[in-house]
mmCIF file of N, CA and C in Angstrom:
data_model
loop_
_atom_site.group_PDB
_atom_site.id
_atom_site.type_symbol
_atom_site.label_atom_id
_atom_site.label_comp_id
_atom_site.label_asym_id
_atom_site.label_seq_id
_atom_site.Cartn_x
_atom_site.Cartn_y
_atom_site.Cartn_z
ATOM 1 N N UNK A 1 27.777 -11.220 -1.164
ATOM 2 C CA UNK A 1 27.426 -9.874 -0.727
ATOM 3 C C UNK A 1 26.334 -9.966 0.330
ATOM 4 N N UNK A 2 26.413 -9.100 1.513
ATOM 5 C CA UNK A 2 25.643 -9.614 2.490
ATOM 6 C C UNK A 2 24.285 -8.488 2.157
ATOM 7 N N UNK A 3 23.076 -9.086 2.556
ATOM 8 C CA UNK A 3 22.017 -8.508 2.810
ATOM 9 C C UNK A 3 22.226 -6.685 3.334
ATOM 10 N N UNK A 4 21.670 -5.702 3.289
ATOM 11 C CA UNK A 4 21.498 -4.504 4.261
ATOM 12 C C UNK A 4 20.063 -4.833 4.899
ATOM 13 N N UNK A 5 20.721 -4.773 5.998
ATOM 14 C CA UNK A 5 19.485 -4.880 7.165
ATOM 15 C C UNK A 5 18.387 -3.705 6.961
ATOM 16 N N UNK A 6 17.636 -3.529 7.694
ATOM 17 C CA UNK A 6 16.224 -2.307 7.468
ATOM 18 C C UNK A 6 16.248 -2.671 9.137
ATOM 19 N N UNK A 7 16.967 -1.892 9.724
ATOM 20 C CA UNK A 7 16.506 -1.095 11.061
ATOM 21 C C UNK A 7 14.726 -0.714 10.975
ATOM 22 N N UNK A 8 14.306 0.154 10.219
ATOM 23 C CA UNK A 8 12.988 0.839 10.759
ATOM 24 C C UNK A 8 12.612 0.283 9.112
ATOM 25 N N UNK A 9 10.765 0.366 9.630
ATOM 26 C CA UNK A 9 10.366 0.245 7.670
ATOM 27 C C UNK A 9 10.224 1.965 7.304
ATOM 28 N N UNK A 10 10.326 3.103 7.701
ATOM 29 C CA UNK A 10 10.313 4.592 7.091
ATOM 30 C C UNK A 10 10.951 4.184 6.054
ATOM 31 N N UNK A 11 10.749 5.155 4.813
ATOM 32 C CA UNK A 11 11.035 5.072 3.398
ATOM 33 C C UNK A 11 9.931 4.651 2.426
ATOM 34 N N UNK A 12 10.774 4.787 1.099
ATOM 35 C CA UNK A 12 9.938 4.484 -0.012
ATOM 36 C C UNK A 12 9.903 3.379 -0.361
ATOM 37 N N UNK A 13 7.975 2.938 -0.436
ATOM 38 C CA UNK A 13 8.160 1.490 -1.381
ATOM 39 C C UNK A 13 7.492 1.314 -2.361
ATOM 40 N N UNK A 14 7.760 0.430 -3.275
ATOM 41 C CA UNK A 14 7.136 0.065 -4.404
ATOM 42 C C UNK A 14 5.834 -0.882 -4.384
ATOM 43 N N UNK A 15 4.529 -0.368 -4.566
ATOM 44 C CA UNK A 15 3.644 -1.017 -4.468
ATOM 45 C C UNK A 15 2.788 -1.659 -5.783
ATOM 46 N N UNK A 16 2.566 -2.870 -5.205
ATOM 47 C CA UNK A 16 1.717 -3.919 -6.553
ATOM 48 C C UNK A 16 0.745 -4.642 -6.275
ATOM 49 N N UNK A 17 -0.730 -4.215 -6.351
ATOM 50 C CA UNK A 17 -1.661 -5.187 -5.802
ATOM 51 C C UNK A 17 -2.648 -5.896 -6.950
ATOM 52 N N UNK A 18 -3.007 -6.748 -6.720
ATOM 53 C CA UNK A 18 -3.966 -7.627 -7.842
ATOM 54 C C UNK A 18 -5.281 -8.287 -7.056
ATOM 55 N N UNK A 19 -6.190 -7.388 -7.578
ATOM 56 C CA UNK A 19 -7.680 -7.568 -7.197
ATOM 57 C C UNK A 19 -8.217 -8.581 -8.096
ATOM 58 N N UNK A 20 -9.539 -9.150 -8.076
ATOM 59 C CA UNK A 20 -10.631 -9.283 -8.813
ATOM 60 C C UNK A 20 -10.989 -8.736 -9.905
ATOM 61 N N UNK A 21 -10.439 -7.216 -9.935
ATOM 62 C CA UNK A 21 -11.080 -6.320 -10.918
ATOM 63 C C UNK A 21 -10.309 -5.556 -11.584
ATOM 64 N N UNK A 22 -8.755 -6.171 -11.214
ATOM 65 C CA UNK A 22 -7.486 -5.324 -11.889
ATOM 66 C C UNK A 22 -6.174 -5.214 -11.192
ATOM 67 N N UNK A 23 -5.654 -4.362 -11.267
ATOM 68 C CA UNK A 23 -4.542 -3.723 -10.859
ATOM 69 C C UNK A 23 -3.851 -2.480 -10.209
ATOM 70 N N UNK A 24 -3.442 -2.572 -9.196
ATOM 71 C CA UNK A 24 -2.699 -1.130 -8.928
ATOM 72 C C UNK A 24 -1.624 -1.087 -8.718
ATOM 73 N N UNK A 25 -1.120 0.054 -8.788
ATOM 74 C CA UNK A 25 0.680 -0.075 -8.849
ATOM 75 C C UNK A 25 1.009 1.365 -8.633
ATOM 76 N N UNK A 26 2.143 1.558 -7.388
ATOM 77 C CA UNK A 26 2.089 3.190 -7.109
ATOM 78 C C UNK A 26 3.301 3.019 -6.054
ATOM 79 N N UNK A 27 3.680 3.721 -5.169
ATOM 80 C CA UNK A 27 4.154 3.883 -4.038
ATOM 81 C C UNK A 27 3.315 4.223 -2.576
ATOM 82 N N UNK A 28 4.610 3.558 -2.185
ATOM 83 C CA UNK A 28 4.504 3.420 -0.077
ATOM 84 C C UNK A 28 5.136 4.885 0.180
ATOM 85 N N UNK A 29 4.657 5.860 0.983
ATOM 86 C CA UNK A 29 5.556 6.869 1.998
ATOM 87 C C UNK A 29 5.298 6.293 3.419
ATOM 88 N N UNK A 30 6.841 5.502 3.790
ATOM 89 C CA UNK A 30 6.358 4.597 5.385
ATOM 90 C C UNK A 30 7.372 5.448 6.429
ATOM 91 N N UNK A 31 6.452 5.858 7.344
ATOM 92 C CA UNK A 31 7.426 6.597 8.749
ATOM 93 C C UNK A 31 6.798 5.232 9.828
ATOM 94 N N UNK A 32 7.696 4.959 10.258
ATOM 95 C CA UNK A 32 7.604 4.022 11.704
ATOM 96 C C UNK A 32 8.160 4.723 12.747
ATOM 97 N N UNK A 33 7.216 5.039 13.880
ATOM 98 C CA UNK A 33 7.632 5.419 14.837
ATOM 99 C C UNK A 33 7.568 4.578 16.121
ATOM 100 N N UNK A 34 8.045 3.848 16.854
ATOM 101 C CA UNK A 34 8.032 2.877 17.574
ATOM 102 C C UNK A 34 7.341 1.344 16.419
ATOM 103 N N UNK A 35 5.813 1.292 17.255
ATOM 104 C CA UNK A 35 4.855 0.084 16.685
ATOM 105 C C UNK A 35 4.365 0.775 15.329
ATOM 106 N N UNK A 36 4.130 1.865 15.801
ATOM 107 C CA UNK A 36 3.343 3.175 14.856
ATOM 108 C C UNK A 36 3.843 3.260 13.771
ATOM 109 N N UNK A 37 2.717 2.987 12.528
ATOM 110 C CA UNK A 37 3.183 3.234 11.148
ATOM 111 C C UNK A 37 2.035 4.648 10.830
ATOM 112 N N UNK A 38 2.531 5.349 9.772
ATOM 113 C CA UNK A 38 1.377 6.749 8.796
ATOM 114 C C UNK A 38 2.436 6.706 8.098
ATOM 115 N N UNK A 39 1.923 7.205 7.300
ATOM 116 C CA UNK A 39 1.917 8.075 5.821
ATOM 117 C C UNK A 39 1.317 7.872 4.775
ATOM 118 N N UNK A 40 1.706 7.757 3.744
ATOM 119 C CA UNK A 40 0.427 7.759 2.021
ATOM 120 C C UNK A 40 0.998 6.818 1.137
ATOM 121 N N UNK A 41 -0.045 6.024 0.507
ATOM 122 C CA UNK A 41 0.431 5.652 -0.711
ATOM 123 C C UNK A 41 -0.388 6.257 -1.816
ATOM 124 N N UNK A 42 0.187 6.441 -2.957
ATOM 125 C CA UNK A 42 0.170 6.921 -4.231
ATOM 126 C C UNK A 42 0.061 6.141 -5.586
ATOM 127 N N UNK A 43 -1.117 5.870 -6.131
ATOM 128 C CA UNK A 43 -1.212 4.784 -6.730
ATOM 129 C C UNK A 43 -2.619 4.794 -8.170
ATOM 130 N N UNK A 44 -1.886 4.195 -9.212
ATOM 131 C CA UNK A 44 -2.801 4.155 -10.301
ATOM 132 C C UNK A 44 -3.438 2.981 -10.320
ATOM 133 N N UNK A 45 -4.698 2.898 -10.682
ATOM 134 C CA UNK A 45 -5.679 1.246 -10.462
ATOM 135 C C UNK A 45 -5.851 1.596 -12.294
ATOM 136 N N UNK A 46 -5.868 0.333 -12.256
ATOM 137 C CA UNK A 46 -6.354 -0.014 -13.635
ATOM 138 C C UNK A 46 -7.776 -1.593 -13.416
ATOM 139 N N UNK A 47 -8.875 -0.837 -13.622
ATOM 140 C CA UNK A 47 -9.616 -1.938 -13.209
ATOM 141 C C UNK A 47 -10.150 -2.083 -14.856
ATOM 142 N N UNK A 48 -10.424 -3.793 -14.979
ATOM 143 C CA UNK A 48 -10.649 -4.071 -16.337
ATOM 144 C C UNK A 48 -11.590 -3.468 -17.612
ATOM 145 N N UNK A 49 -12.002 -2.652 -16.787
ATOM 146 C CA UNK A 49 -12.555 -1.500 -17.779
ATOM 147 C C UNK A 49 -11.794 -0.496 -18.594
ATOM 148 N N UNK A 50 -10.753 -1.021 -18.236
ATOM 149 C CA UNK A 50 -9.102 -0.448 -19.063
ATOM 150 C C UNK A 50 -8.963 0.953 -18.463
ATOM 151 N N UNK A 51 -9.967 1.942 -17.994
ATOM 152 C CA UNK A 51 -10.120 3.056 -17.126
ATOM 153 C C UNK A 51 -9.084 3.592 -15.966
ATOM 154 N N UNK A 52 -8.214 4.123 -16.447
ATOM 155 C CA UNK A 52 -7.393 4.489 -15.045
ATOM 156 C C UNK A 52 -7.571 5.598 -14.150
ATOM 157 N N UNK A 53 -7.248 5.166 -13.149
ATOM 158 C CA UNK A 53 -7.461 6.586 -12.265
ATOM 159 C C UNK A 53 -6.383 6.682 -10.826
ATOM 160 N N UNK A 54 -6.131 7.889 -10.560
ATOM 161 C CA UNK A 54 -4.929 8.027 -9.422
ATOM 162 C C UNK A 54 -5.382 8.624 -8.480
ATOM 163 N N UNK A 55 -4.892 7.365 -7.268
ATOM 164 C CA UNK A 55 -5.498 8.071 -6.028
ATOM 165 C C UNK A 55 -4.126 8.331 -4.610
ATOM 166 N N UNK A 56 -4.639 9.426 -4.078
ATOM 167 C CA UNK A 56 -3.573 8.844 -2.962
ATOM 168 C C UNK A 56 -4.518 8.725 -1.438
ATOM 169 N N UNK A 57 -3.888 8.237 -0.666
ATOM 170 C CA UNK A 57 -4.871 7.778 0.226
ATOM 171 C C UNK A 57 -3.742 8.132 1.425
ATOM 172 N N UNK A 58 -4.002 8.915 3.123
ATOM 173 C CA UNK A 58 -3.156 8.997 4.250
ATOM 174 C C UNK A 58 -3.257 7.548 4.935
ATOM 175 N N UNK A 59 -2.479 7.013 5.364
ATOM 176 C CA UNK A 59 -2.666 5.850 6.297
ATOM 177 C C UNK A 59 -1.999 6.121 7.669
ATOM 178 N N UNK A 60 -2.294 5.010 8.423
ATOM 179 C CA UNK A 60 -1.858 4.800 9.811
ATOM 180 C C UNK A 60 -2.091 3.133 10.199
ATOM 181 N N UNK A 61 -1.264 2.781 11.208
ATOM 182 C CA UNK A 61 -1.335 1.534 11.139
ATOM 183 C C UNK A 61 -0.274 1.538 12.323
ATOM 184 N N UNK A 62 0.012 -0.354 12.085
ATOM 185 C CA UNK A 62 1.497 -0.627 13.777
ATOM 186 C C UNK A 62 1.799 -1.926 12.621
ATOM 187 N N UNK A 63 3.071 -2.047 13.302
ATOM 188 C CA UNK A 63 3.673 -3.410 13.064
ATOM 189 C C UNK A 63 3.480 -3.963 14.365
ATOM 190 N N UNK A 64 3.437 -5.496 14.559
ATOM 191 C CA UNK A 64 3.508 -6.452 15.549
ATOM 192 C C UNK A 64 4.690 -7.473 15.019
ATOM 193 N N UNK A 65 5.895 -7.686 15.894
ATOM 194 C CA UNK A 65 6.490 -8.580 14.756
ATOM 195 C C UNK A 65 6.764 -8.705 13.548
ATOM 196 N N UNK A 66 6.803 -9.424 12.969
ATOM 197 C CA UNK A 66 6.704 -9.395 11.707
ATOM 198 C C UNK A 66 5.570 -8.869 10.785
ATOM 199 N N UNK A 67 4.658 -9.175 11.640
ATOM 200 C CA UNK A 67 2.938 -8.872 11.342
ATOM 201 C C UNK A 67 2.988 -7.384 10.525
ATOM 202 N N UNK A 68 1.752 -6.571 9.852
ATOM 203 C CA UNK A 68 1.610 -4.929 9.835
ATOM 204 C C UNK A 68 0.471 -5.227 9.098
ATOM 205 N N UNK A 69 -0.338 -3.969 9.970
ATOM 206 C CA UNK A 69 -2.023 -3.676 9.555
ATOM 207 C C UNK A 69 -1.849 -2.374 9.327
ATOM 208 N N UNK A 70 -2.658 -2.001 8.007
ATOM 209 C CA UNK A 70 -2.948 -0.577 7.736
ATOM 210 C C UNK A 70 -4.018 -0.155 6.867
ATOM 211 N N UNK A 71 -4.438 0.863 7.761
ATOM 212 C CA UNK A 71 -5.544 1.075 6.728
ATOM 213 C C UNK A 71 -5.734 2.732 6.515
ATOM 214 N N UNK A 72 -6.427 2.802 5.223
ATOM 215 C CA UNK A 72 -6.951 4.203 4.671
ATOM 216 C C UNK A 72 -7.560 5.215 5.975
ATOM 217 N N UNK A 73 -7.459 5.920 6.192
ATOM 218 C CA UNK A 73 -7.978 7.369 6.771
ATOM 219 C C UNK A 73 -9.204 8.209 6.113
ATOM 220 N N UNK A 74 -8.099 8.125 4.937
ATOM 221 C CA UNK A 74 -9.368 9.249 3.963
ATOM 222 C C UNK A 74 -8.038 9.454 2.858
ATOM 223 N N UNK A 75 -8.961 10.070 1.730
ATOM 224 C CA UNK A 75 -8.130 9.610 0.394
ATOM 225 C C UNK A 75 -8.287 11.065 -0.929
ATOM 226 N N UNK A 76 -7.707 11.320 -1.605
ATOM 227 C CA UNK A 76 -8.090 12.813 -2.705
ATOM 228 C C UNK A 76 -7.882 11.844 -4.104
ATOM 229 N N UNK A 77 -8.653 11.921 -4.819
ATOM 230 C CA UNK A 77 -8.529 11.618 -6.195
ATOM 231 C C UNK A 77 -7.455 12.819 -6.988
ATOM 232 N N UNK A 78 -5.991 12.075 -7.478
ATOM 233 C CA UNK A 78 -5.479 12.720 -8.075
ATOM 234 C C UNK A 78 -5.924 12.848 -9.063
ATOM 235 N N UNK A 79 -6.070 11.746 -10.086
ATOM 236 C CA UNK A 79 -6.714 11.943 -11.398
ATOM 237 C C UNK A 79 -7.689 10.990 -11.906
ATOM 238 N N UNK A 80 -8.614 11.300 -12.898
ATOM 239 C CA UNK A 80 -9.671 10.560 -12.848
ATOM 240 C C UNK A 80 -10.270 10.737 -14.233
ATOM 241 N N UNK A 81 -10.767 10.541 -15.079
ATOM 242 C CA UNK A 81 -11.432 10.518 -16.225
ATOM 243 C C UNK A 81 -13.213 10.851 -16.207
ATOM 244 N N UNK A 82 -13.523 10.566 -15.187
ATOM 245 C CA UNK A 82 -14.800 10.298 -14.824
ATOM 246 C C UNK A 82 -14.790 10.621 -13.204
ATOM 247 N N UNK A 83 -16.219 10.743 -12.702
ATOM 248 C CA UNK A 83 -16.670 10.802 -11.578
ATOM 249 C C UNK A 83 -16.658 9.606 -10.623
ATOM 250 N N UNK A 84 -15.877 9.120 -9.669
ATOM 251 C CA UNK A 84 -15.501 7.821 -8.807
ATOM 252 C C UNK A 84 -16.372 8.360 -6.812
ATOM 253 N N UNK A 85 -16.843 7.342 -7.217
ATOM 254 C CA UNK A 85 -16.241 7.034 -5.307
ATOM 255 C C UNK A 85 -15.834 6.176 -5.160
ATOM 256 N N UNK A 86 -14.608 6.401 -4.180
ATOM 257 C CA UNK A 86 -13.594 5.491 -3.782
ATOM 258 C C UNK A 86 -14.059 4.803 -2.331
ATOM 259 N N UNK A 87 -13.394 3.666 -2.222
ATOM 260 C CA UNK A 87 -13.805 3.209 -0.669
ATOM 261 C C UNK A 87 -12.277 3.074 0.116
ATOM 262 N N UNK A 88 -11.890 2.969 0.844
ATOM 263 C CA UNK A 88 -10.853 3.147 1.700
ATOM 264 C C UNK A 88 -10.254 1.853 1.975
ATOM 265 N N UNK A 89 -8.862 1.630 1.259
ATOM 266 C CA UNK A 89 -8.230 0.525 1.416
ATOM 267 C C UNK A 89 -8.140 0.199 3.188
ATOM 268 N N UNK A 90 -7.173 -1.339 3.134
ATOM 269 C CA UNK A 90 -6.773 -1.914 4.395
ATOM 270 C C UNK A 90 -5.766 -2.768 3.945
ATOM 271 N N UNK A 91 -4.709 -3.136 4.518
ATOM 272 C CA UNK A 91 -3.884 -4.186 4.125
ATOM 273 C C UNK A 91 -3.246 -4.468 5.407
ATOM 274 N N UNK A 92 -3.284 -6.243 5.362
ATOM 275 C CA UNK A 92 -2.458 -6.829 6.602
ATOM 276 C C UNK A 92 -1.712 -7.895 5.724
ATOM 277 N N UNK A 93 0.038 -7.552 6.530
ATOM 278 C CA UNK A 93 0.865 -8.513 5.727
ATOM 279 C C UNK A 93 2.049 -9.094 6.851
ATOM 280 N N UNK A 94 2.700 -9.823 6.317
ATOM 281 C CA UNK A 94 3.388 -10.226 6.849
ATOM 282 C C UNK A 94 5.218 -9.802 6.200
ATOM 283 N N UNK A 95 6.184 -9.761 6.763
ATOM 284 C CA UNK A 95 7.206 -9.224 6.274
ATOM 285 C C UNK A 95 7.935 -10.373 5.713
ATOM 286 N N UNK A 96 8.484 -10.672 4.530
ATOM 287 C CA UNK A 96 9.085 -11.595 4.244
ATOM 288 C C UNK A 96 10.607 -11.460 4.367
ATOM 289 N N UNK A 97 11.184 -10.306 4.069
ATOM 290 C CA UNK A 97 12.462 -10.194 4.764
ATOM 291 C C UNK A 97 12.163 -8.423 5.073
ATOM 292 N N UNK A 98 13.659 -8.477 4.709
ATOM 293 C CA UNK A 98 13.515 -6.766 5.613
ATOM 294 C C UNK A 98 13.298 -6.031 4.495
ATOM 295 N N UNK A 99 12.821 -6.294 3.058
ATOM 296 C CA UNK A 99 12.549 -5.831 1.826
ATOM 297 C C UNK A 99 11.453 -6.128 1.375
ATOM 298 N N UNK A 100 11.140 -6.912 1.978
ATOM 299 C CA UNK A 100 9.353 -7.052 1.272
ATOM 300 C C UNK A 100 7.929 -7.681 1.994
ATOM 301 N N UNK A 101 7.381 -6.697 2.370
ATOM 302 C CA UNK A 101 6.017 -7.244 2.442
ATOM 303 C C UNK A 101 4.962 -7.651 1.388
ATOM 304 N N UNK A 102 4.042 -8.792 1.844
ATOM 305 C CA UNK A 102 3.159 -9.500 0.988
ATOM 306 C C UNK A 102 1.857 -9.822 2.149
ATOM 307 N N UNK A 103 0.760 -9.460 1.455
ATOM 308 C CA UNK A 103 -0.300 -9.713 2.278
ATOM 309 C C UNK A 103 -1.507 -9.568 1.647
ATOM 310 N N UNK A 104 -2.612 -9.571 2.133
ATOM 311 C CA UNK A 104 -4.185 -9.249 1.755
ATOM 312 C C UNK A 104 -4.652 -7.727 2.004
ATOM 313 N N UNK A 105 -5.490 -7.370 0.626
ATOM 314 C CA UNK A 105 -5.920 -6.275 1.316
ATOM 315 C C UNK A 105 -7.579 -6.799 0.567
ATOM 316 N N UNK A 106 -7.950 -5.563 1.452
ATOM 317 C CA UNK A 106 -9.647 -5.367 1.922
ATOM 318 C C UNK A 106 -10.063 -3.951 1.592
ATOM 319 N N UNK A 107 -11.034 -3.990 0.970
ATOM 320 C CA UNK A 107 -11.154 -2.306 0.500
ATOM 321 C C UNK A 107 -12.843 -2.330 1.580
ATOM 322 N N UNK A 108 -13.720 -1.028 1.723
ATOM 323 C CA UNK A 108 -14.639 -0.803 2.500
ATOM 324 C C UNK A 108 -15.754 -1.074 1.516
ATOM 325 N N UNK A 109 -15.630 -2.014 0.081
ATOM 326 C CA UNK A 109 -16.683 -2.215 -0.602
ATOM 327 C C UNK A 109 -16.628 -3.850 -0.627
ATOM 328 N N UNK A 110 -15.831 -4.612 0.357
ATOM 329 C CA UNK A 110 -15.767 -5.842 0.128
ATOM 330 C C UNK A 110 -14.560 -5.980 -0.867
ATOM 331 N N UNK A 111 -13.967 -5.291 -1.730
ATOM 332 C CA UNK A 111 -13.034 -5.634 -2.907
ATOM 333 C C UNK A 111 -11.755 -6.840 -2.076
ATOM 334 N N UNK A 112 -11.297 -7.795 -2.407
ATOM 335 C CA UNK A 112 -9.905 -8.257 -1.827
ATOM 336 C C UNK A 112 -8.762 -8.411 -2.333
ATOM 337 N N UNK A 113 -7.724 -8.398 -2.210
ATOM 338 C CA UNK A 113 -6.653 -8.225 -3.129
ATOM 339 C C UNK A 113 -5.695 -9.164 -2.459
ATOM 340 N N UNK A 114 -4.455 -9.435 -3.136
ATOM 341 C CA UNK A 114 -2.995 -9.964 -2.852
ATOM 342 C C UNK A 114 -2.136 -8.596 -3.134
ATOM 343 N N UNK A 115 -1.177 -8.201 -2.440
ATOM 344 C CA UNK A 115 -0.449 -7.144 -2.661
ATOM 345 C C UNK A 115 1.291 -7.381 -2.177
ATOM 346 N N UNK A 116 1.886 -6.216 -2.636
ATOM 347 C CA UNK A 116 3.524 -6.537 -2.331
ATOM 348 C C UNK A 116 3.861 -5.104 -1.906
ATOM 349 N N UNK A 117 4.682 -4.761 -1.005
ATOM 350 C CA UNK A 117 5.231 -3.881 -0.883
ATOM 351 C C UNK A 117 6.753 -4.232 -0.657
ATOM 352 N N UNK A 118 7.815 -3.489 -1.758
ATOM 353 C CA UNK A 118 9.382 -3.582 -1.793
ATOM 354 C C UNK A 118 9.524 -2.732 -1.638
ATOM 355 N N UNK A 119 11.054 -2.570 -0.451
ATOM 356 C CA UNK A 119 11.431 -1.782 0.007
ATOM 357 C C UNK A 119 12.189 -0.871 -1.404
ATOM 358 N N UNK A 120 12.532 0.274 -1.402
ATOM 359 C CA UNK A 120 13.573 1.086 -2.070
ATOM 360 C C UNK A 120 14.910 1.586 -1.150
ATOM 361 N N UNK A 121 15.605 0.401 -1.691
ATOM 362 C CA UNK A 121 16.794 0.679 -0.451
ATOM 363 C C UNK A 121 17.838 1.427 -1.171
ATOM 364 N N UNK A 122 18.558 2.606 -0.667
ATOM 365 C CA UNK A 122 19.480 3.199 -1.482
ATOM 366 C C UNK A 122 20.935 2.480 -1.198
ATOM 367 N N UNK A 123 21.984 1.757 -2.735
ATOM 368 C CA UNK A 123 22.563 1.608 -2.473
ATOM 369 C C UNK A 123 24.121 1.901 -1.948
#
């Protein structure tokens, strides 16, 4: 069965990152317009304080090649248990096929992570 190609990265993806201090796991909303990437991801952190909280954050960013940098804008606490400030993600990855990116991210408090983004391809 052959691969489906991904013309553009727009669409939904499944996101999984692993910090220092835990976990998050949520979704990609990706519009590519030329180089030009925006939209939001949506995402619950579980940092080892067992404490969860949901944030979504607007992004903007470009692909180069295979390459893609993106980072936070500004962000709304969906839900929260407690009083947070958040710092504003970044992630640069590289595309491993036309279904999945893997890369580093960087939050604006120093935090660093390994992360994945899979495509949701409809079959």
């Amino acid at each position: 069965m052959e691969e489906k190609k991904i013309e553009s990265l727009t669409g939904k993806w499944i996101y999984e990152e692993d910090y220092g201090y835990g976990t998050a796991q949520g979704e990609l909303i990706l519009v590519q317009n030329g180089k030009k990437l925006s939209g939001k991801i949506i995402f619950s952190e579980n940092a080892d304080s067992n404490e969860t909280f949901m944030i979504q954050e607007k992004i903007e960013g470009e692909i180069n090649q295979n390459r893609i940098k993106i980072k936070a804008t500004e962000y709304d606490i969906i839900h929260a248990d407690y009083d947070i400030r958040y710092e504003l993600d970044s992630w640069e990855g590289m595309m491993i096929n036309e279904t999945i990116i893997e890369g580093e991210s960087l939050d604006d408090q120093g935090v660093a992570g390994s992360f994945r983004f899979t495509k949701v391809v409809d079959s």
